[in-house]
Coordinates of C-alpha atoms in Angstrom, one line a residue:
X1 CA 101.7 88.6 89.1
X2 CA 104.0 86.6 90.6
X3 CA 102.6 86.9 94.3
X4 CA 100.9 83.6 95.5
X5 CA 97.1 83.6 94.7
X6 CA 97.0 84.3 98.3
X7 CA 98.8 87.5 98.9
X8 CA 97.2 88.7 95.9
X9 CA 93.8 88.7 97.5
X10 CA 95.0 91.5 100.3
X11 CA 97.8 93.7 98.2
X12 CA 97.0 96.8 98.3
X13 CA 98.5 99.1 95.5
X14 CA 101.1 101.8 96.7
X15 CA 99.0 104.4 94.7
X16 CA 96.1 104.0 97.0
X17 CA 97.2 103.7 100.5
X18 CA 96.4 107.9 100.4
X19 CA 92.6 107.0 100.7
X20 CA 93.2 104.1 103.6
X21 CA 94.9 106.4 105.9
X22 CA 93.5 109.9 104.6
X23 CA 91.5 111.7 107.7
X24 CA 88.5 112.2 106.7
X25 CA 86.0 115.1 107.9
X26 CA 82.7 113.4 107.7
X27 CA 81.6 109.9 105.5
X28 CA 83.8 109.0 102.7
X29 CA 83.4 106.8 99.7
X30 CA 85.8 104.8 97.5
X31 CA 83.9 104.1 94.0
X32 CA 85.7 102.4 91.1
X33 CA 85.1 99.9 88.5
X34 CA 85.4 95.6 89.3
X35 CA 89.2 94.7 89.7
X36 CA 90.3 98.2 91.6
X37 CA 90.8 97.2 95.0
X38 CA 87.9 98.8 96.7
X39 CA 87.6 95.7 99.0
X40 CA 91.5 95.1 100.0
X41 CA 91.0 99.6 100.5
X42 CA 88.5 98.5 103.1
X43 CA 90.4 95.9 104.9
X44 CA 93.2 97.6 105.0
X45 CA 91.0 101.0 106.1
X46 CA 89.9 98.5 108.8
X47 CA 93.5 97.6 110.5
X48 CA 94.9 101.3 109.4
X49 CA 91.8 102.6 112.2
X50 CA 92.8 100.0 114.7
X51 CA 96.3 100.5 114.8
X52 CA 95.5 104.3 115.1
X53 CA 92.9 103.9 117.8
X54 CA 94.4 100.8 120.1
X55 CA 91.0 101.1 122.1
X56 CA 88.2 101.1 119.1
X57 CA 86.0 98.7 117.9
X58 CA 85.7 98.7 114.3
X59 CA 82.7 97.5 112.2
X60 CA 83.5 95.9 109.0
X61 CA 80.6 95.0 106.6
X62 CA 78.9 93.7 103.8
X63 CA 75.8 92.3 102.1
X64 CA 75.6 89.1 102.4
X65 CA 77.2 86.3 105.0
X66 CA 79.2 84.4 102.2
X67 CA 81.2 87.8 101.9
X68 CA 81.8 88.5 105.6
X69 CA 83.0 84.9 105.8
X70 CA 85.5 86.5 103.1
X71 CA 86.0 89.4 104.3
X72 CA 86.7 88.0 107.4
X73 CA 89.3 85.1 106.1
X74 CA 90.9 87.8 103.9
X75 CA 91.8 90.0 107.3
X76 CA 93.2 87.5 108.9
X77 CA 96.0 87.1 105.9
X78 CA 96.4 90.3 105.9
X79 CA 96.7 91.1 109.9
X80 CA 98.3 87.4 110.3
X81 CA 99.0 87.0 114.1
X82 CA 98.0 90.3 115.9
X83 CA 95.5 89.1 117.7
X84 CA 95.1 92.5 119.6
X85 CA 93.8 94.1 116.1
X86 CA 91.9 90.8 114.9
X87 CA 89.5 91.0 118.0
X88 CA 88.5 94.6 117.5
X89 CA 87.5 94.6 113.9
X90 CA 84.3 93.0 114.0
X91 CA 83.5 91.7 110.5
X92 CA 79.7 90.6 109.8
X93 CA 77.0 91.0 107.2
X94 CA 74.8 94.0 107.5
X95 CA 71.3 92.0 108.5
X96 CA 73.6 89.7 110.5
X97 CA 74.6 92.6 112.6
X98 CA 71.1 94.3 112.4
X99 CA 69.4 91.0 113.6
X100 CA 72.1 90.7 116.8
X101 CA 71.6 94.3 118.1
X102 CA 68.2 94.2 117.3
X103 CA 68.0 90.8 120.0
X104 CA 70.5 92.5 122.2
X105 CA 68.2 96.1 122.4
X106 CA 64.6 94.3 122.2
X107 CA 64.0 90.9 121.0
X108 CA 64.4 88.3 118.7
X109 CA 63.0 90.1 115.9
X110 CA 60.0 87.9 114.2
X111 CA 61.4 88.8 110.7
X112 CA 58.7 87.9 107.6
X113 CA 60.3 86.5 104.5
X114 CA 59.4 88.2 101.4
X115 CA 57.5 85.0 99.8
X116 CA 54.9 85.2 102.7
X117 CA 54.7 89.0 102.8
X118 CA 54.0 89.1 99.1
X119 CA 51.4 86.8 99.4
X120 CA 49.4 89.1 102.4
X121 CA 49.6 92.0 99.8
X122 CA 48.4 89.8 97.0
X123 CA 45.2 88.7 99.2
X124 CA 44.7 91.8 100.8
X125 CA 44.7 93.6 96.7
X126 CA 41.9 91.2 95.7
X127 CA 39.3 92.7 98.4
X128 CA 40.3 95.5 96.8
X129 CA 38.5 97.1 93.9
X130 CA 41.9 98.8 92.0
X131 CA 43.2 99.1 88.4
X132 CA 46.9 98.4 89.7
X133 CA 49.1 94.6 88.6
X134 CA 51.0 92.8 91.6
X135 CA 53.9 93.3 90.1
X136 CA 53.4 97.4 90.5
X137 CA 51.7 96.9 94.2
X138 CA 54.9 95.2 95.3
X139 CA 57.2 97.3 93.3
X140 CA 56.1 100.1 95.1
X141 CA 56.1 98.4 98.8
X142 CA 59.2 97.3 98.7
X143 CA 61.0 99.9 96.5
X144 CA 58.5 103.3 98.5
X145 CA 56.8 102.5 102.0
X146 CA 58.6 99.6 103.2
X147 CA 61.9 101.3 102.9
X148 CA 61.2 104.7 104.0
X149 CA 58.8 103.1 106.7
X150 CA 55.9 105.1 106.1
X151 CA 53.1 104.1 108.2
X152 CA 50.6 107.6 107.7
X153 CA 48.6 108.6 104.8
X154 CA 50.0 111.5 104.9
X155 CA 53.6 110.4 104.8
X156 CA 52.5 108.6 102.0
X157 CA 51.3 111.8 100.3
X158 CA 54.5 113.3 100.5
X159 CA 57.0 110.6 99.7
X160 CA 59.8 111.3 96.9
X161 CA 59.1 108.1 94.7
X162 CA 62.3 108.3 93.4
X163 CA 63.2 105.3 91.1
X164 CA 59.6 104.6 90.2
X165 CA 58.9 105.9 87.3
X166 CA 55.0 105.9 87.1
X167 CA 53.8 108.8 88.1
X168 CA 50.4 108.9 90.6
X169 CA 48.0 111.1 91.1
X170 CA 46.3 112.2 94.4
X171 CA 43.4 109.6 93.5
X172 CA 45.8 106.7 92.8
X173 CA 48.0 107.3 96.3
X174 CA 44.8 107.3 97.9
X175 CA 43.8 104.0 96.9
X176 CA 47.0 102.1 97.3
X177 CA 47.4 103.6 100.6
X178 CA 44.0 101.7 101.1
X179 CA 46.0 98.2 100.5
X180 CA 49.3 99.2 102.3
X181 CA 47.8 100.4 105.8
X182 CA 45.8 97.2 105.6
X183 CA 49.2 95.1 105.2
X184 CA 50.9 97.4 107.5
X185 CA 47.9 96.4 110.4
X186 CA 48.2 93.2 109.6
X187 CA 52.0 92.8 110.4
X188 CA 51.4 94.6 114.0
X189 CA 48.3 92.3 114.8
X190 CA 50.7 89.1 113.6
X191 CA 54.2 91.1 115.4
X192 CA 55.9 90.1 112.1
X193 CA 58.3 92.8 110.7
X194 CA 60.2 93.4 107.8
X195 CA 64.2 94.2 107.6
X196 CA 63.7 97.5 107.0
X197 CA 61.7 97.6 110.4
X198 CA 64.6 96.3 112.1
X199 CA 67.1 98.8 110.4
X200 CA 64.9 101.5 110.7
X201 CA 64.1 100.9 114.2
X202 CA 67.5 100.5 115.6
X203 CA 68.7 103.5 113.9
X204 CA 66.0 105.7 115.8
X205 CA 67.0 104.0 118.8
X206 CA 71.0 104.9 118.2
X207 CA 70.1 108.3 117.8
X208 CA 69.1 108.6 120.9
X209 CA 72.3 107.0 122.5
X210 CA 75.4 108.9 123.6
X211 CA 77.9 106.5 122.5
X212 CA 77.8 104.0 119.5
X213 CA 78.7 100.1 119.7
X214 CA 81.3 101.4 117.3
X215 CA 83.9 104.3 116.4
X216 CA 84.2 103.2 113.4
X217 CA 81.8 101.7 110.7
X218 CA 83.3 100.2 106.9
X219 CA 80.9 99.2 104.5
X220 CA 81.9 97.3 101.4
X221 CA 79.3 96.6 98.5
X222 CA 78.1 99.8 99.7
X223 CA 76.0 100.2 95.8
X224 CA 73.7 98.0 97.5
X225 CA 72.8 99.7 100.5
X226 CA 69.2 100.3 101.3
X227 CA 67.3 103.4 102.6
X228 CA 66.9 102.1 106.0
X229 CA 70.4 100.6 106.1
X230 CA 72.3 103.6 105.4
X231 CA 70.1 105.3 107.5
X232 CA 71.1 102.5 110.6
X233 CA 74.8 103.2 109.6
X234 CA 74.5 106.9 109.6
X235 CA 73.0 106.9 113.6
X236 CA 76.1 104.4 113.8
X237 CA 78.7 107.1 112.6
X238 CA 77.0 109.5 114.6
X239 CA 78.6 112.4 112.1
X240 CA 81.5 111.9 113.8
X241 CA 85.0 112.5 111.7
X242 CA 86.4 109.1 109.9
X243 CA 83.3 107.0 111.4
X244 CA 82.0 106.1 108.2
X245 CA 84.0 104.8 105.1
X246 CA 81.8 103.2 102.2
X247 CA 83.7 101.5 99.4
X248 CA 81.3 100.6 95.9
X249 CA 80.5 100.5 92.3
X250 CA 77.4 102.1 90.7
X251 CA 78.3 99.7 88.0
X252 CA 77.6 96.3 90.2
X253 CA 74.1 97.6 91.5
X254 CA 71.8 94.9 91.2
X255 CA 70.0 94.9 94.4
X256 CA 68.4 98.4 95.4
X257 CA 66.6 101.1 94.1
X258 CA 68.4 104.4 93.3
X259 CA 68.2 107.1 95.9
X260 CA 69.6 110.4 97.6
X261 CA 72.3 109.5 100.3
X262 CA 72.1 113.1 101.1
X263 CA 68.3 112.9 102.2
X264 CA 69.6 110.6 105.0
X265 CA 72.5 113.1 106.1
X266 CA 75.2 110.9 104.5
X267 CA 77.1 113.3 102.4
X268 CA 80.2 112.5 100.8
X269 CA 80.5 115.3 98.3
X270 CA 84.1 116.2 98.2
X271 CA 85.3 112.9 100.2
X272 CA 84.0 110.9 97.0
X273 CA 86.9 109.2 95.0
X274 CA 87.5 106.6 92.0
X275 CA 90.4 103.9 92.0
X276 CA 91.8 104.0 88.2
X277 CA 94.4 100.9 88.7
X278 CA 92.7 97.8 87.8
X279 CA 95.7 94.8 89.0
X280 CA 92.8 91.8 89.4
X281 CA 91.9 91.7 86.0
X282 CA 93.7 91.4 82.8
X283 CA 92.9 94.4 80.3
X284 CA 91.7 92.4 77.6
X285 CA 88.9 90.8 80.2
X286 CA 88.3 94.6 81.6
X287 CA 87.7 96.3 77.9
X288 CA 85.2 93.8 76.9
X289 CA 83.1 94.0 80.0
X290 CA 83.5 97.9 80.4
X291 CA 81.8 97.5 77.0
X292 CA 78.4 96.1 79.4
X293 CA 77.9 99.5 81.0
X294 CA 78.4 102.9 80.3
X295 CA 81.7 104.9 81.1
X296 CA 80.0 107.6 83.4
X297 CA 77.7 106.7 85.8
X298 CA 76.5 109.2 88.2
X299 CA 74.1 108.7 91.7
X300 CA 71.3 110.6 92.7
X301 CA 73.4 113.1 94.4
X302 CA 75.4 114.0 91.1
X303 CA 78.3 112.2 92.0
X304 CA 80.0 110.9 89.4
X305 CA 81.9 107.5 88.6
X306 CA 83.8 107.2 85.4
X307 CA 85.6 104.1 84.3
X308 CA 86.9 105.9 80.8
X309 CA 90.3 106.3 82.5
X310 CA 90.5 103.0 84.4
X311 CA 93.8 101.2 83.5
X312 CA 95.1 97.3 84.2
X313 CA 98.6 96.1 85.1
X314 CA 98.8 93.4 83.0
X315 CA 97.7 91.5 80.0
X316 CA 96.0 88.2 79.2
X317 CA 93.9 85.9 76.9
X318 CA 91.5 87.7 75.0
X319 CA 87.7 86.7 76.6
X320 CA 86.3 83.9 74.5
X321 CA 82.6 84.2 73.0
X322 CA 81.2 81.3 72.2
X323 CA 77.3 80.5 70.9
X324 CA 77.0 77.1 70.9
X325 CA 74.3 74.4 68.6
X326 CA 72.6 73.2 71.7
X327 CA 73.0 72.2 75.5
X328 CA 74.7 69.4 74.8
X329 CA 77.5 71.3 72.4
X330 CA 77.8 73.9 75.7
X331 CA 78.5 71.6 78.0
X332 CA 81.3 70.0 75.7
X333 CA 82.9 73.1 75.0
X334 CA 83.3 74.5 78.3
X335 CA 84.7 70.9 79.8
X336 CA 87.0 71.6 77.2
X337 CA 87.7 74.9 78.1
X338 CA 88.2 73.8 81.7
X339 CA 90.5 70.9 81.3
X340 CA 92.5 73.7 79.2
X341 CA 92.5 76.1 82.6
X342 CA 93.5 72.9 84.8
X343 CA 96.7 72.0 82.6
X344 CA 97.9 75.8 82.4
X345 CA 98.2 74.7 86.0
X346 CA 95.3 76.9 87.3
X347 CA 93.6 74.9 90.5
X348 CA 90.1 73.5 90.5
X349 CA 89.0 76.2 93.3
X350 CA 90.8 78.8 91.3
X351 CA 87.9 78.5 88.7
X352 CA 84.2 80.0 88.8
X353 CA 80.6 79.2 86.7
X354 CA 78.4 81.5 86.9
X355 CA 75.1 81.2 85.6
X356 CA 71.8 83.8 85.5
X357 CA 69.9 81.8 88.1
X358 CA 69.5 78.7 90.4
X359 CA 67.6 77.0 87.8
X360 CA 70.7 76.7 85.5
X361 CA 73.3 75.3 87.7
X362 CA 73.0 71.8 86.3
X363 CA 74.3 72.9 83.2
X364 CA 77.2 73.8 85.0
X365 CA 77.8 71.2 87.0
X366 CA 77.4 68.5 84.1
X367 CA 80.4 70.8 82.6
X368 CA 82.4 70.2 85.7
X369 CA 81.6 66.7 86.2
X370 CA 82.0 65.8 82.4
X371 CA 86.2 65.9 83.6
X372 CA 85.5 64.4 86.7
X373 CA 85.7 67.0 89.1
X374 CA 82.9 67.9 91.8
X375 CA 81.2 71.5 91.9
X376 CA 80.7 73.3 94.9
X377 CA 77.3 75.1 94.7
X378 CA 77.2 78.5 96.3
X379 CA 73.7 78.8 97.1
X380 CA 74.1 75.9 98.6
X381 CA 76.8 75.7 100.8
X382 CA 79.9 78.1 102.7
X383 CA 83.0 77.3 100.5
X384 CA 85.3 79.4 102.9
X385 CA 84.3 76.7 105.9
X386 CA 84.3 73.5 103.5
X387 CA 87.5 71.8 103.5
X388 CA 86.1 69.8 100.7
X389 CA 86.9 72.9 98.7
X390 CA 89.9 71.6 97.4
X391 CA 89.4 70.3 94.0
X392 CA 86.1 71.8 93.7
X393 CA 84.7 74.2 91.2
X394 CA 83.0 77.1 92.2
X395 CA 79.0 77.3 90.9
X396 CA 77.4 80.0 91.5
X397 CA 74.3 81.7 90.9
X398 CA 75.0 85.7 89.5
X399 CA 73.7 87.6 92.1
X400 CA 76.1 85.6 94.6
X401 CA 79.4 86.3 92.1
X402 CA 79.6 90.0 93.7
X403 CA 83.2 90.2 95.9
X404 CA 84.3 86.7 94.9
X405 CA 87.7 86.2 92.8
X406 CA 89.0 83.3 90.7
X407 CA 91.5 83.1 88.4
X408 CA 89.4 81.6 85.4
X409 CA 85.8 81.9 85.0
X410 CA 82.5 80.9 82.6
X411 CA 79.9 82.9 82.8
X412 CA 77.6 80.2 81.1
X413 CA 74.2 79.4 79.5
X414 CA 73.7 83.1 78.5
X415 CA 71.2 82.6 76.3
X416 CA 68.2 84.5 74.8
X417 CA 65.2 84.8 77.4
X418 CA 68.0 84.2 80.3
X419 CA 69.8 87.4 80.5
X420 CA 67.8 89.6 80.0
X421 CA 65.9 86.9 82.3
X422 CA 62.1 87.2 80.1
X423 CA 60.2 86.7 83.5
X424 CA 61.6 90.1 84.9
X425 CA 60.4 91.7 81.4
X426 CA 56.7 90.0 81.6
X427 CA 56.2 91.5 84.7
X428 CA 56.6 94.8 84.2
X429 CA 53.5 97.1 84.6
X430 CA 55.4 100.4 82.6
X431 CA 57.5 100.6 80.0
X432 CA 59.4 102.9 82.0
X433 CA 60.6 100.4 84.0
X434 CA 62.4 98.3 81.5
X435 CA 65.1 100.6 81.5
X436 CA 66.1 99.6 85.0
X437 CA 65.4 95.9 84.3
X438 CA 67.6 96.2 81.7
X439 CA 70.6 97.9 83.5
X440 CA 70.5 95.7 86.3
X441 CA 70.7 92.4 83.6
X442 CA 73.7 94.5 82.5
X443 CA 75.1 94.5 85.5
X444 CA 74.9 90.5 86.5
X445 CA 76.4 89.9 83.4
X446 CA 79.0 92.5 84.4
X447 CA 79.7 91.3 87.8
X448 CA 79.8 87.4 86.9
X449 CA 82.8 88.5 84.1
X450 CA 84.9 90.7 86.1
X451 CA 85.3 87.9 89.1
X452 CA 87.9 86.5 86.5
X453 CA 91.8 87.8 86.8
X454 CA 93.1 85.5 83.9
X455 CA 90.7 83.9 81.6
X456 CA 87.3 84.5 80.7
X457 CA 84.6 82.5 78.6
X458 CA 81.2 83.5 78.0
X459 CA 78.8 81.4 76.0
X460 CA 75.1 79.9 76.1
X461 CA 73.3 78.5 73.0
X462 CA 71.7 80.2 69.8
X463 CA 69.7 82.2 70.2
X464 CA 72.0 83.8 72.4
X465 CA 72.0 86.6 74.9
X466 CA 72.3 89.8 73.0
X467 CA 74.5 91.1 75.3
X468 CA 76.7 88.7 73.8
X469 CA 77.0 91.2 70.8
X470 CA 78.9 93.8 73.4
X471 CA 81.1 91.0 74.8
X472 CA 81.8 89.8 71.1
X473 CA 82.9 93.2 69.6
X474 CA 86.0 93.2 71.8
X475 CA 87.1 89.4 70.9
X476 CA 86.2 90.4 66.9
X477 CA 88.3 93.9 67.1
X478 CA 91.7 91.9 68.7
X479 CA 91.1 89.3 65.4
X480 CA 90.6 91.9 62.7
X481 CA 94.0 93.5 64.4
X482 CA 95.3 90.3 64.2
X483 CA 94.9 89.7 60.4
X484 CA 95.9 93.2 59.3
X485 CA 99.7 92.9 61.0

């Protein structure tokens, strides 16, 4: 604890430097609850490879370009003035690197956004005579055919709709098909493709190549992965020993759609492992998330990933609950709570908001600004390439929490209707599906809490969130403890 905030970042615990320099027969994964290292195991994993191969270029990545630009700042701490390893560990987001081969092999790939490809399917289902909502038609392009590329009725016939859980008879298939080949002809005539296209495409086209770009390929935020993303990596790794290394948490899925890793010849069956040492975040803040999610969770290929034996290295705060009057009274407390953070000498860019979505971040912001500091939104900005960061809050948007660290965080304006966000419930077609809706909630919530290594707040006005009542149970056990001594 008494490392600067910056060598904490890259320490990697004695306990697992086994799985970093382990050889490995085939693809491995790292799994383990938030706060267990599984990114510093990667970077680490990264320079480990190029030390032992002095002529291999290694492929570090990620989801999203705010946590390559991480990833990437992190490795150089770590590596510090070996330029020699720095220039062979290529660090970029996964659709970053996708969209550069794809230009390097073909061309620049006319990518369409999901906004304009929703509204083809939507015009395209109202020629259509069909019993089907949008919600389900688009639920089962993106989630079925787009990611599996299936372009054939009788692919379609065949597909394993693994994840959706509405079942469909030959009849039904027949008559969706009907809608998706007509979107499907309409992207060819237009030469607009999708990002599974461009995954899918350049795997087919690595699998036909004797060598790979890379001899090595590290994937972080590997929960997330999609069908024809693993299936690029895998024609990366070429099955070759050590060329694939995934690090994740089944517990921080919020993106994708369930499926076998197997089916795509990814099979990490005995080379699957858990961290247990949690040394980001305090116990207290750990216990009363774990509380979020269940204790076992297991993929589609039965492996498991239990959390029931995950322990921290040190101690803090309990996390503080609070359901507040109105907007007004939120905002209050938690510049309250902040200027508390700032004179228990934390930094201003130590500290994170997170809030459900976009549309909340000027509750946040009016929190920050109330003590006269200036927020630094996420989804607006690079805060690892803005010097202005100093002084600056963190607000962030959950989805965009994942990978980030702070000292001190608010997860804020959790309030009924929010998380669970009501528009995700209104649009389901099947009951069936709330299930999933509801995990994923779970895990936003989850991911925005464990960013935080010392201090945690949750709050949002009443009616609250009633995940709130999980959260709550933890801070309510350590005061009933506290009276009876």
């Amino acid at each position: 604890m008494e490392y600067p905030w910056e060598k904490w970042t890259v320490f990697l615990h004695p306990a697992q430097r086994h799985y970093v320099e382990r050889q490995y027969n085939g693809p491995a994964r790292i799994s383990g609850s938030a706060g267990t290292g599984k990114t510093i195991v990667a970077l680490h994993r990264a320079v480990f490879l190029a030390r032992q191969n002095p002529e291999a270029q290694i492929l570090l990545t990620t989801f999203s370009q705010t946590l390559a630009i991480a990833l990437r700042l992190k490795l150089k701490r770590l590596i510090g003035n070996e330029p020699n390893i720095f220039s062979r560990i290529q660090v970029h987001s996964i659709k970053g690197l996708a969209q550069r081969l794809y230009q390097e092999q073909f061309e620049s790939p006319n990518i369409i956004e999901a906004k304009t490809l929703n509204s083809k399917l939507t015009h395209i289902a109202s020629q259509t005579d069909h019993p089907f909502s949008l919600s389900f038609l688009w639920g089962e392009w993106k989630d079925v055919v787009d990611p599996w590329q299936i372009t054939t009725w009788d692919a379609y016939q065949s597909v394993p709709r693994l994840g959706r859980k509405t079942r469909l008879g030959s009849k039904q298939r027949e008559i969706l098909w009907s809608i998706f080949a007509q979107l499907i002809q309409d992207l060819h005539q237009s030469q607009a493709i999708t990002w599974n296209r461009v995954f899918s495409t350049l795997a087919d086209h690595l699998s036909t190549q004797k060598t790979s770009p890379f001899e090595f390929a590290i994937a972080d935020e590997s929960q997330d992965l999609g069908i024809a993303e693993l299936k690029f990596l895998a024609a990366l790794g070429q099955a070759r020993p050590d060329s694939l290394f995934f690090t994740g948490d089944l517990g921080q899925r919020i993106f994708q759609q369930p499926f076998s890793w197997k089916s795509l010849g990814v099979k990490i069956q005995g080379r699957s492992h858990s961290l247990k040492i949690n040394y980001r975040t305090s116990h207290q803040i750990r216990l009363a998330a774990d509380r979020l999610l269940p204790e076992r969770i297991t993929d589609v290929d039965g492996n498991p990933e239990d959390r029931s034996h995950t322990i921290s290295v040190f101690n803090g705060p309990i996390p503080r609950i609070k359901i507040c009057a109105d907007e007004a009274a939120e905002i209050q407390f938690v510049s309250e709570w902040l200027s508390h953070c700032l004179k228990a000498d934390i930094k201003a860019e130590e500290i994170g908001v997170f809030v459900r979505n976009e549309s909340l971040t000027d509750r946040a912001i009016s929190a920050i600004e109330k003590i006269g500091l200036s927020a630094l939104a996420l989804h607006q900005t690079d805060p690892y390439g803005d010097e202005s960061l100093d002084n600056s809050i963190i607000v962030s948007p959950m989805h965009l929490a994942k990978g980030l660290e702070f000292r001190a965080v608010v997860a804020m304006a959790c309030d009924d209707e929010v998380i669970p966000l009501q528009e995700r419930i209104e649009t389901i077609s099947d009951e069936a599906d709330l299930e999933e809706v509801y995990n994923t909630e779970r895990h936003l919530l989850y991911v925005a809490c464990t960013r935080a290594r010392d201090l945690l707040l949750v709050c949002g006005i009443d009616p609250a969130s009633e995940f709130l009542d999980d959260l709550a149970y933890v801070e309510k056990s350590a005061q009933t403890q506290t009276q009876h001594r």
